[in-house]
Amino acid sequence: MNTKGDKSKDGESSHAKKKSRRPKYSRFSQQELPACKPILSPGWVVSIFISIGVIFIPIGFASLLASERVVEMRFHYDHDCIPAKYKDDMIAFIQSNVTNKNCTRRLPVTTKMKSPIYVYYQLERYYQNHRRYVKSRSDSQLRSVSSEDSTDNCAPESFATNGQVIVPCGLVAWSLFNDTYKFSVKNRSLGVNKKDITWKSDREKKFSSDVYPKNFQSGGLIGGARLNSSIPLSQQEDLIVWMRTAALPSFRKLYGKIEEDLEAHDEITIEIQNNYNTYSFNGRKSLILSTAGWIGGKNDLLGIAYLTVGGMCLFFAICFILMYVIKPRPLGDTSYLSWNRSASGGQFNF
Amino acid sequence: MSGWNRSSRSRLGGRNNATLERTSTTQTVRLGRVQPQAPGHRTIYCNDREANLPVKFVGNSISTTKYNFFTFLPKGLFEQFRRVANLYFLGISILSTTPISPVHPVTNVVPLSLVLFVSLVKEAFEDWKRFQNDMTINNNSVDVLQDQKWESIPWKRLQVGDIVRIKQNGFFPADLLFLATTNPDGVCYIETANLDGETNLKIRKALEKTWDYSTPEKASEFKGEVQCEQPNNSLYTFTGNLIIDKQTLPLTPSHILLRGCSLRNTEYIVGAVVFTGQETKVMMNTMNVPSKRSTLERKLDKLIIGLFITLFCMCLIGAIGSGVFINYKYYYLGLRGSKGENSSYSSFNPDNRFLVVILTMFTLITLYSTIIPISLYVSIEMIKFIQSTQYINNDLRMYHIESNTPALARTSNLNEELGQVEYIFSDKTGTLTRNLMEFFKCSIGGEVYGTGITEIERGIAQRNGIKLNEESKSTNTVHEKGFNFADAKLMRGAWRNEPNPDLCKEFFRCLAICHTVLPEGDESPEKITYQAASPDESALVIAAKNFGFFFYRRSPTTICVRESHVEKIGSVQDVSYEILNVLEFNSTRKRQSVVCRYPDGRLVLYCKGADNVIYERLANGQDDLKKVSREHLELFGSSGLRTLCLAYKDLSPDVYESWNEKFIQAKSSLRDREKKLDEVAELIENDLILVGCTAIEDKLQEGVPTCIETLARAGIKIWVLTGDKMETAINIAYACNLINNEMKQFIISSETDVIREVENRGDQVEIARVIKDEVKKDLKRCLEEAQHYLHTVSGPKLALVIDGKCLMYALDPTLRVMLLNLSLNCNSVVCCRVSPLQKAQVTSMVKKGAQKITLSIGDGANDVSMIQAAHVGVGISGQEGMQAVMASDFAIAQFRFLTDLLLVHGRWSYIRLCKVITYFFYKNLTFTLTQFWFTFYTGYSGQRFYDDWFQSLYNVIFTALPVIIVGLFDKDVSASLSKKYPELYREGIRNVFFKWRVVATWAFFSVYQSLVFFFFVTRSSDRGVNSSGKMFGLMDVSTMAFTCVVVTVNLRLLMTCNSITRWHYISVGGSILAWFIFIFVYCIVDRKKNVYYVIYVLMSTFYFYMALLLVPIVALFGDFVYQGMQRWFFPYDYQIIQEIHRDEPEGRSRDDLLEIGNNLTPAEARSYAVAQLPREISKHTGFAFDSPGYESFFAAQLGVYTPQKAWDVARRASMKKIAKKK
């Protein structure tokens, strides 16, 4: 009995001995993966600075040049287009149904503008990105007829007074911008093309060609523009532009395109239908005529930024070179080691 | 009234201090605390399972798992939600389902559930491992008596009342009642190292009534009834009765064999199971280890709190802004409402601005929730888990081939704590030393013999740049366990040609005769084994055997020695010496003598003992020998060897006879027998003739001195806490290079005359008072001196040696500050004779009092409390006991692996985690701040800048993996350089990488970058963006910004890396790619939202590419300049080291190359090393000797008094004879 027990135990132990618990070697577990070990030596710092500078400065010049080529004309009309007698009560003017909101102004063209000339309206202090506003829309309703009834987020513009759903519902659509502009040069009116002012994806996928406006602006309070209920949403490009809500409280939106060149010293006559109420919240409205280059509209910021960064890189490169000359530190100078620096105090720092 | 109060206090004062001390620390330490006992007692019917059935005793299986199958989910989830971050996100998730939330619930639910899932999987995995561990313990087999046979069953099936048999070196599976043994006199020897760390064997003795039940046939007849106390955790007490044959026999602790101990020097024993499983005393001592959190994580908590405060401020600013902003004039917001209005209207009611503020507050909290890095904890856990399971557990540098033990990280919580340790508390036996005594050198008649080199000599030589070539083990040197002596001058009778052959003879005879060892087994030099109470003794006897004086038989009155080469070379003769008296060793006498009569009638007293004791008793004359021998003693001592002086004296028959009468009288006296025996011994132990001295190496674990030196250079202070005697402890401190002769030593000992005198008087109150006063006086004196030395520029290094009894009083709250001050000023501290409880007290004194990070390392159950008390507990594995390992956080096989564990793994973990944490902080702050800036432009409405999915996946996908890769792979300097420059470790001790300044720097750049992201992207995109003049909407801009954030944040990570593997590239590239793939797919799939097609719109413009090139570079510009400046003007140490070794390829072979080769011959090297030893001011001679004990020292300290009985060798020998005859 005993011997049997012993044997089995011995068997176990010899078995255990054979089974080594030695960890297997792998580069991972021994933490010896091949690695590159960059050391940010002054050489590297300087050369990185220089190369960034060398790359950025030309880009900066290129984009600044592109931006310079863009001609932009801007005209604030919110104050200008209020008749003198209403200057004290602009809100009453804008909200009234009877006041004449037409307003004609002339603008000189300083530089030649090549077609296409883009017409933008710009609103300031208009919080299109307010949480309540942004939420108040129904994308599914816009996209398909079948979900016309999904107006969950559209409050308070979900249902018309007759209890039917509003299409398009929500505050965003309701507050659609409704100023209109007409342009003429030398008494020859310029056509404003309002086609293809939206991103293609919006037109084709987000706004259905089967959905027609219903019960829109039929409530007691009229927010903005009305929509022709015989035109499907996908062709209501003003609405589509408006509903791509802007990021900041001052924003531009594309109104249309003038597909004629404007010569320098031409005088452009603008007929503005000043309907939209920005007066109650002291917002500003302006009209912008601009050409576009490869970089888009007039955008000096990019070019300046590129130039500044490039310049600063070169500047720092020079600084580092100077510092290297003035206060050199050989790589791997052991006198910089903390235990060498405080050799006396190092042992007894309690 | 007041007078009464005062008197009562003073009466109680002295005694109370001690008890108070004990109770006040019980919260932190479990070992040694006596729990309240259940009333009544238990009755156990031995060998009768049915009879025990009605009382449901617990089984013998143990479980250390946290969960079982059913409790896993609720308990695990509860554990998870105890983390503030998780709870916070649960709250946020609930909040985001309400209409006030600007974000979809998915934003917070997805990360939270991912985090919870990963954490739970990890918990389950760890618990499963624990379960498996328990199973292996529970399935150990033990022999149980069944049907008159021994049946082998697993431990877990053992029941109370079973009769079991334990074989030699086996562990007791439960608390047993000792019944019978193969030893004839009913005793067995047990090793309790697992319980108290004491390595001398303890004797247990069975009741005489049960001696016979050692065979299965006999044992099955045993029907006893045990009535005993209920299970409790007091290791040193046991009360109960054994009722056998209607006779009631009282049981004492000496009849009980505790689980965790092992059987030694006994073939097997038979016992009855009394307590099982969780009810065993050792298990009741180690329950519910509280999980530890690292200091870094606690600092992290502060950072998180800081983030919460930031969050609150941000929300408050936004909320107040919202309250101010909201107005009916913004008619397009439809604030007046109309039909079909839902509750969300109320959140922007200008008539109730206060409500608007409150609600916006909640809105913003959900919006800014990303500032709290939810995936931080789970990422850290994953990193640490992989670090511990893949790196620490698999490190070949920490694999011990001899014991086949790799390192084991038992918890993954504390990896980075290893990188900040400042104090190490080390046990001695089994940790620093192997508990293996080897006869190493000796000095006979003024000649040193033995050519070995100790570790400390090797260390000194190494420090002086000399490589000692190990002398190849020639065939003529004998090396067996206990004997590691190489010198041909003494071997094989060559001693006859030495200057003093007669002294040599006496030397060897003294070794062979003057001891209390019992030979066992075959009487041949190869097969014999010696039973000795301490390894010192057997080493000496083995040495004698190897010198040709083979002690092979002992009877009550004789010792037989086979002497070789005495008459002439090659002659062998058996000589039997009559042993007349044995004068025992004890700690006050510090010596041991034997009076023997040669066959030719010569009467000799052989004596061995501490040098100072022997020197006092030497005969006049032989001054030269004394002087030379003392020099040798000092040499041995400073080499870390344990020394004993050997002396003899010829007695004339008349002197002896008259003395012997007194001796017999003393021996038979009833009162103060011990004291009288000591006095009588004093009468004859004088006028001795010095023979020489022995030097025994308390074999250190491999590489200990080097390791200690490396750790010291790393700024770590090492304290030795040991249960050993002061001499032994000091000796080891010398051997480990913790103390050397150049250091100023402060010794606070209770072994002074004043204290001893008071103790003899026996008034407990007075003893306490006197010791306290003495300790106070000593402390004060030492502290003053220490401060004096500190003020001098190049004062000596300081060392403190204190013993347990003094420590007990020094730890008193009134003296504690002084002790702490003194000990923190000392470079090494040695505490000897300390109990497990005191070890823990000392540890927590430094941990709490000095706020330093502590590490305890030990191997036995006596270290458990210390291991648990320290920040990091390390157990020595690969040996038999498992208690320390079970309580530890890390287990390594050898002390020297601490170098790798701390300097390599700990340091890397610390640096990596600092990086991970600060980076997490940075990336979430940056992201959230862009959101915050946007709030100012939305009328404080809390509109989200980013899409829900962007925000929810930002943390868990787009920026998750690279930071984990950095947490795993980042390496500032290679492992070999980490060890070559241990000073690098100090960066961790000073917590250089996670200071507020570091965090503030990150925060600064975080603000800068977020400003760049938000303002640059929004400002540069508010014009027509392509040649067709079209405009961007909110989602286009935010997608652009988000793209920049993802790219920048990932690139920023690369900038922090010290080493970039391809995994860095893959993960960083992959993360950026993941974002693009995600947005490509998402833009097509999700048509409900405004993000539809956004990325394609963006990518159709030049603007996108221009901005994508510019914004990240502008954002990183600041960081880059900062890094360049920092490295150039204020380089970290590791950066310098990187630069020094920038051209070296990394490889394992570096370690070998670092060693300086030299051409010294071994003899030259040795003599040089010896010459380097400081000796001129040496005081240390290295006496140490472990005496056999009947009962634990700690038991005695806890007030469990067992009278010290002599190790009655003669009687044991006689019993053996009788047994043989049978």
mmCIF file of C-alpha atoms in Angstrom, chain B residues 596-807:
data_model
loop_
_atom_site.group_PDB
_atom_site.id
_atom_site.type_symbol
_atom_site.label_atom_id
_atom_site.label_comp_id
_atom_site.label_asym_id
_atom_site.label_seq_id
_atom_site.Cartn_x
_atom_site.Cartn_y
_atom_site.Cartn_z
ATOM 1 C CA CYS B 596 34.580 13.783 27.957
ATOM 2 C CA ARG B 597 36.948 11.052 28.931
ATOM 3 C CA TYR B 598 39.313 9.595 26.369
ATOM 4 C CA PRO B 599 39.751 5.839 26.240
ATOM 5 C CA ASP B 600 43.126 6.420 27.824
ATOM 6 C CA GLY B 601 41.537 8.221 30.715
ATOM 7 C CA ARG B 602 42.373 11.757 29.717
ATOM 8 C CA LEU B 603 39.698 14.176 30.869
ATOM 9 C CA VAL B 604 39.010 17.028 28.506
ATOM 10 C CA LEU B 605 36.499 19.837 28.406
ATOM 11 C CA TYR B 606 35.707 21.010 24.910
ATOM 12 C CA CYS B 607 34.026 24.320 24.564
ATOM 13 C CA LYS B 608 32.750 26.334 21.669
ATOM 14 C CA GLY B 609 31.051 29.681 21.768
ATOM 15 C CA ALA B 610 31.053 33.346 21.051
ATOM 16 C CA ASP B 611 34.482 34.908 20.837
ATOM 17 C CA ASN B 612 33.981 37.430 23.610
ATOM 18 C CA VAL B 613 32.665 34.761 25.972
ATOM 19 C CA ILE B 614 35.487 32.403 25.210
ATOM 20 C CA TYR B 615 38.186 35.076 25.354
ATOM 21 C CA GLU B 616 37.057 36.049 28.839
ATOM 22 C CA ARG B 617 37.676 32.522 29.974
ATOM 23 C CA LEU B 618 40.984 31.795 28.341
ATOM 24 C CA ALA B 619 44.010 30.875 30.378
ATOM 25 C CA ASN B 620 46.773 33.403 30.591
ATOM 26 C CA GLY B 621 49.510 33.299 28.043
ATOM 27 C CA GLN B 622 49.073 32.496 24.362
ATOM 28 C CA ASP B 623 48.739 36.206 23.696
ATOM 29 C CA ASP B 624 50.078 35.946 20.166
ATOM 30 C CA LEU B 625 47.574 33.307 19.285
ATOM 31 C CA LYS B 626 44.800 35.357 20.820
ATOM 32 C CA LYS B 627 45.788 38.387 18.837
ATOM 33 C CA VAL B 628 46.124 36.558 15.553
ATOM 34 C CA SER B 629 42.909 34.688 16.119
ATOM 35 C CA ARG B 630 41.057 37.872 16.901
ATOM 36 C CA GLU B 631 42.294 39.330 13.662
ATOM 37 C CA HIS B 632 41.039 36.279 11.887
ATOM 38 C CA LEU B 633 37.701 36.548 13.653
ATOM 39 C CA GLU B 634 37.357 40.099 12.482
ATOM 40 C CA LEU B 635 38.354 39.125 8.989
ATOM 41 C CA PHE B 636 35.775 36.386 8.946
ATOM 42 C CA GLY B 637 33.197 38.661 10.476
ATOM 43 C CA SER B 638 33.620 41.379 7.933
ATOM 44 C CA SER B 639 33.425 38.783 5.179
ATOM 45 C CA GLY B 640 30.013 37.963 6.519
ATOM 46 C CA LEU B 641 30.863 34.635 8.045
ATOM 47 C CA ARG B 642 29.436 33.300 11.293
ATOM 48 C CA THR B 643 32.198 32.546 13.730
ATOM 49 C CA LEU B 644 32.582 30.322 16.774
ATOM 50 C CA CYS B 645 35.625 30.067 18.959
ATOM 51 C CA LEU B 646 36.860 26.645 19.940
ATOM 52 C CA ALA B 647 38.759 25.948 23.112
ATOM 53 C CA TYR B 648 39.598 23.035 25.310
ATOM 54 C CA LYS B 649 40.954 22.331 28.732
ATOM 55 C CA ASP B 650 42.512 19.306 30.299
ATOM 56 C CA LEU B 651 40.977 18.432 33.626
ATOM 57 C CA SER B 652 42.524 16.642 36.463
ATOM 58 C CA PRO B 653 40.348 13.902 37.935
ATOM 59 C CA ASP B 654 40.108 15.504 41.389
ATOM 60 C CA VAL B 655 39.057 18.863 40.089
ATOM 61 C CA TYR B 656 36.517 17.219 37.904
ATOM 62 C CA GLU B 657 35.106 15.033 40.636
ATOM 63 C CA SER B 658 34.578 17.897 43.012
ATOM 64 C CA TRP B 659 32.994 19.953 40.290
ATOM 65 C CA ASN B 660 30.794 17.115 39.143
ATOM 66 C CA GLU B 661 29.247 16.838 42.569
ATOM 67 C CA LYS B 662 28.178 20.431 42.396
ATOM 68 C CA PHE B 663 26.887 19.868 38.931
ATOM 69 C CA ILE B 664 24.760 16.908 39.946
ATOM 70 C CA GLN B 665 23.459 18.897 42.849
ATOM 71 C CA ALA B 666 22.490 21.758 40.603
ATOM 72 C CA LYS B 667 20.926 19.439 38.108
ATOM 73 C CA SER B 668 18.690 17.925 40.708
ATOM 74 C CA SER B 669 17.742 21.147 42.403
ATOM 75 C CA LEU B 670 14.111 22.029 42.172
ATOM 76 C CA ARG B 671 14.271 25.806 42.233
ATOM 77 C CA ASP B 672 16.137 27.932 39.739
ATOM 78 C CA ARG B 673 17.688 24.934 38.163
ATOM 79 C CA GLU B 674 18.698 26.747 35.021
ATOM 80 C CA LYS B 675 20.366 29.504 36.899
ATOM 81 C CA LYS B 676 22.230 27.165 39.143
ATOM 82 C CA LEU B 677 23.413 25.058 36.249
ATOM 83 C CA ASP B 678 24.772 28.194 34.611
ATOM 84 C CA GLU B 679 26.612 29.119 37.741
ATOM 85 C CA VAL B 680 28.129 25.675 38.089
ATOM 86 C CA ALA B 681 29.200 25.655 34.472
ATOM 87 C CA GLU B 682 30.908 28.955 35.079
ATOM 88 C CA LEU B 683 33.146 27.206 37.636
ATOM 89 C CA ILE B 684 34.709 24.840 35.219
ATOM 90 C CA GLU B 685 34.671 26.816 32.009
ATOM 91 C CA ASN B 686 37.760 28.791 32.711
ATOM 92 C CA ASP B 687 41.449 28.677 31.983
ATOM 93 C CA LEU B 688 40.638 27.415 28.529
ATOM 94 C CA ILE B 689 43.175 26.947 25.814
ATOM 95 C CA LEU B 690 42.249 28.569 22.546
ATOM 96 C CA VAL B 691 42.323 26.250 19.567
ATOM 97 C CA GLY B 692 40.961 28.383 16.804
ATOM 98 C CA CYS B 693 37.763 29.426 15.295
ATOM 99 C CA THR B 694 35.356 28.270 12.689
ATOM 100 C CA ALA B 695 33.729 30.368 10.023
ATOM 101 C CA ILE B 696 30.456 29.198 8.703
ATOM 102 C CA GLU B 697 28.864 30.784 5.729
ATOM 103 C CA ASP B 698 25.210 31.441 6.174
ATOM 104 C CA LYS B 699 24.875 30.910 2.517
ATOM 105 C CA LEU B 700 23.382 33.950 0.933
ATOM 106 C CA GLN B 701 21.033 33.649 -1.944
ATOM 107 C CA GLU B 702 22.841 34.115 -5.165
ATOM 108 C CA GLY B 703 23.668 37.692 -6.075
ATOM 109 C CA VAL B 704 22.244 39.256 -2.950
ATOM 110 C CA PRO B 705 25.057 41.706 -2.166
ATOM 111 C CA THR B 706 25.245 42.905 -5.755
ATOM 112 C CA CYS B 707 21.494 43.285 -5.869
ATOM 113 C CA ILE B 708 21.476 45.232 -2.631
ATOM 114 C CA GLU B 709 24.205 47.481 -3.859
ATOM 115 C CA THR B 710 22.393 48.130 -7.101
ATOM 116 C CA LEU B 711 19.205 48.902 -5.238
ATOM 117 C CA ALA B 712 21.064 51.241 -2.938
ATOM 118 C CA ARG B 713 22.390 53.114 -5.931
ATOM 119 C CA ALA B 714 18.860 53.340 -7.183
ATOM 120 C CA GLY B 715 18.027 55.314 -4.071
ATOM 121 C CA ILE B 716 16.227 52.489 -2.331
ATOM 122 C CA LYS B 717 16.826 51.903 1.345
ATOM 123 C CA ILE B 718 16.779 48.381 2.574
ATOM 124 C CA TRP B 719 15.746 47.351 6.027
ATOM 125 C CA VAL B 720 16.206 43.845 7.308
ATOM 126 C CA LEU B 721 13.490 42.656 9.637
ATOM 127 C CA THR B 722 14.209 39.280 11.049
ATOM 128 C CA GLY B 723 13.181 36.980 13.833
ATOM 129 C CA ASP B 724 16.783 35.990 14.261
ATOM 130 C CA LYS B 725 19.062 36.997 17.039
ATOM 131 C CA MET B 726 20.955 40.199 16.925
ATOM 132 C CA GLU B 727 24.297 38.594 16.168
ATOM 133 C CA THR B 728 22.913 36.660 13.243
ATOM 134 C CA ALA B 729 21.124 39.659 11.915
ATOM 135 C CA ILE B 730 24.157 41.901 12.090
ATOM 136 C CA ASN B 731 26.183 39.177 10.515
ATOM 137 C CA ILE B 732 23.893 38.932 7.558
ATOM 138 C CA ALA B 733 23.765 42.677 7.300
ATOM 139 C CA TYR B 734 27.528 42.576 6.936
ATOM 140 C CA ALA B 735 27.361 39.758 4.466
ATOM 141 C CA CYS B 736 24.819 41.646 2.408
ATOM 142 C CA ASN B 737 26.882 44.764 2.517
ATOM 143 C CA LEU B 738 24.144 46.632 4.310
ATOM 144 C CA ILE B 739 26.449 47.437 7.149
ATOM 145 C CA ASN B 740 30.153 47.785 6.885
ATOM 146 C CA ASN B 741 32.801 48.876 9.246
ATOM 147 C CA GLU B 742 32.874 52.399 7.924
ATOM 148 C CA MET B 743 29.355 53.000 9.022
ATOM 149 C CA LYS B 744 28.335 54.461 12.298
ATOM 150 C CA GLN B 745 26.175 51.898 13.991
ATOM 151 C CA PHE B 746 23.480 52.677 16.491
ATOM 152 C CA ILE B 747 22.561 49.610 18.461
ATOM 153 C CA ILE B 748 19.486 49.634 20.634
ATOM 154 C CA SER B 749 19.344 46.347 22.405
ATOM 155 C CA SER B 750 17.396 44.970 25.316
ATOM 156 C CA GLU B 751 20.315 42.728 26.187
ATOM 157 C CA THR B 752 21.859 45.220 28.511
ATOM 158 C CA ASP B 753 22.750 44.695 32.121
ATOM 159 C CA VAL B 754 20.204 47.187 33.347
ATOM 160 C CA ILE B 755 17.354 45.543 31.589
ATOM 161 C CA ARG B 756 18.478 42.034 32.387
ATOM 162 C CA GLU B 757 18.705 42.901 36.020
ATOM 163 C CA VAL B 758 15.178 44.264 36.069
ATOM 164 C CA GLU B 759 13.923 41.276 34.184
ATOM 165 C CA ASN B 760 15.388 38.965 36.738
ATOM 166 C CA ARG B 761 13.355 40.699 39.350
ATOM 167 C CA GLY B 762 10.301 39.817 37.335
ATOM 168 C CA ASP B 763 8.014 42.761 38.008
ATOM 169 C CA GLN B 764 6.268 43.221 34.689
ATOM 170 C CA VAL B 765 5.250 46.814 35.287
ATOM 171 C CA GLU B 766 8.723 47.799 36.238
ATOM 172 C CA ILE B 767 10.286 45.938 33.357
ATOM 173 C CA ALA B 768 8.108 47.822 30.969
ATOM 174 C CA ARG B 769 8.917 51.132 32.573
ATOM 175 C CA VAL B 770 12.635 50.540 32.659
ATOM 176 C CA ILE B 771 12.857 49.290 29.102
ATOM 177 C CA LYS B 772 10.825 52.215 27.911
ATOM 178 C CA ASP B 773 13.071 54.657 29.658
ATOM 179 C CA GLU B 774 16.151 52.958 28.327
ATOM 180 C CA VAL B 775 14.802 52.930 24.813
ATOM 181 C CA LYS B 776 13.866 56.560 25.054
ATOM 182 C CA LYS B 777 17.300 57.464 26.298
ATOM 183 C CA ASP B 778 18.950 55.472 23.534
ATOM 184 C CA LEU B 779 16.773 56.935 20.848
ATOM 185 C CA LYS B 780 17.437 60.433 22.001
ATOM 186 C CA ARG B 781 21.139 59.897 22.116
ATOM 187 C CA CYS B 782 21.239 58.267 18.692
ATOM 188 C CA LEU B 783 19.072 60.914 17.142
ATOM 189 C CA GLU B 784 21.258 63.689 18.426
ATOM 190 C CA GLU B 785 24.305 61.950 17.131
ATOM 191 C CA ALA B 786 22.695 61.259 13.797
ATOM 192 C CA GLN B 787 21.730 64.868 13.373
ATOM 193 C CA HIS B 788 25.210 65.891 14.262
ATOM 194 C CA TYR B 789 26.563 63.659 11.516
ATOM 195 C CA LEU B 790 24.034 64.933 9.049
ATOM 196 C CA HIS B 791 25.219 68.448 9.476
ATOM 197 C CA THR B 792 28.785 67.523 8.777
ATOM 198 C CA VAL B 793 29.488 67.256 5.106
ATOM 199 C CA SER B 794 31.138 63.890 4.838
ATOM 200 C CA GLY B 795 29.969 62.178 7.948
ATOM 201 C CA PRO B 796 29.821 58.412 8.021
ATOM 202 C CA LYS B 797 26.794 56.595 6.779
ATOM 203 C CA LEU B 798 24.512 55.521 9.558
ATOM 204 C CA ALA B 799 23.033 52.183 10.467
ATOM 205 C CA LEU B 800 20.505 51.313 13.105
ATOM 206 C CA VAL B 801 20.195 47.964 14.793
ATOM 207 C CA ILE B 802 17.302 47.463 17.131
ATOM 208 C CA ASP B 803 15.802 44.386 18.683
ATOM 209 C CA GLY B 804 12.202 43.402 18.969
ATOM 210 C CA LYS B 805 11.732 44.110 22.632
ATOM 211 C CA CYS B 806 13.052 47.625 22.312
ATOM 212 C CA LEU B 807 11.126 48.064 19.135
#
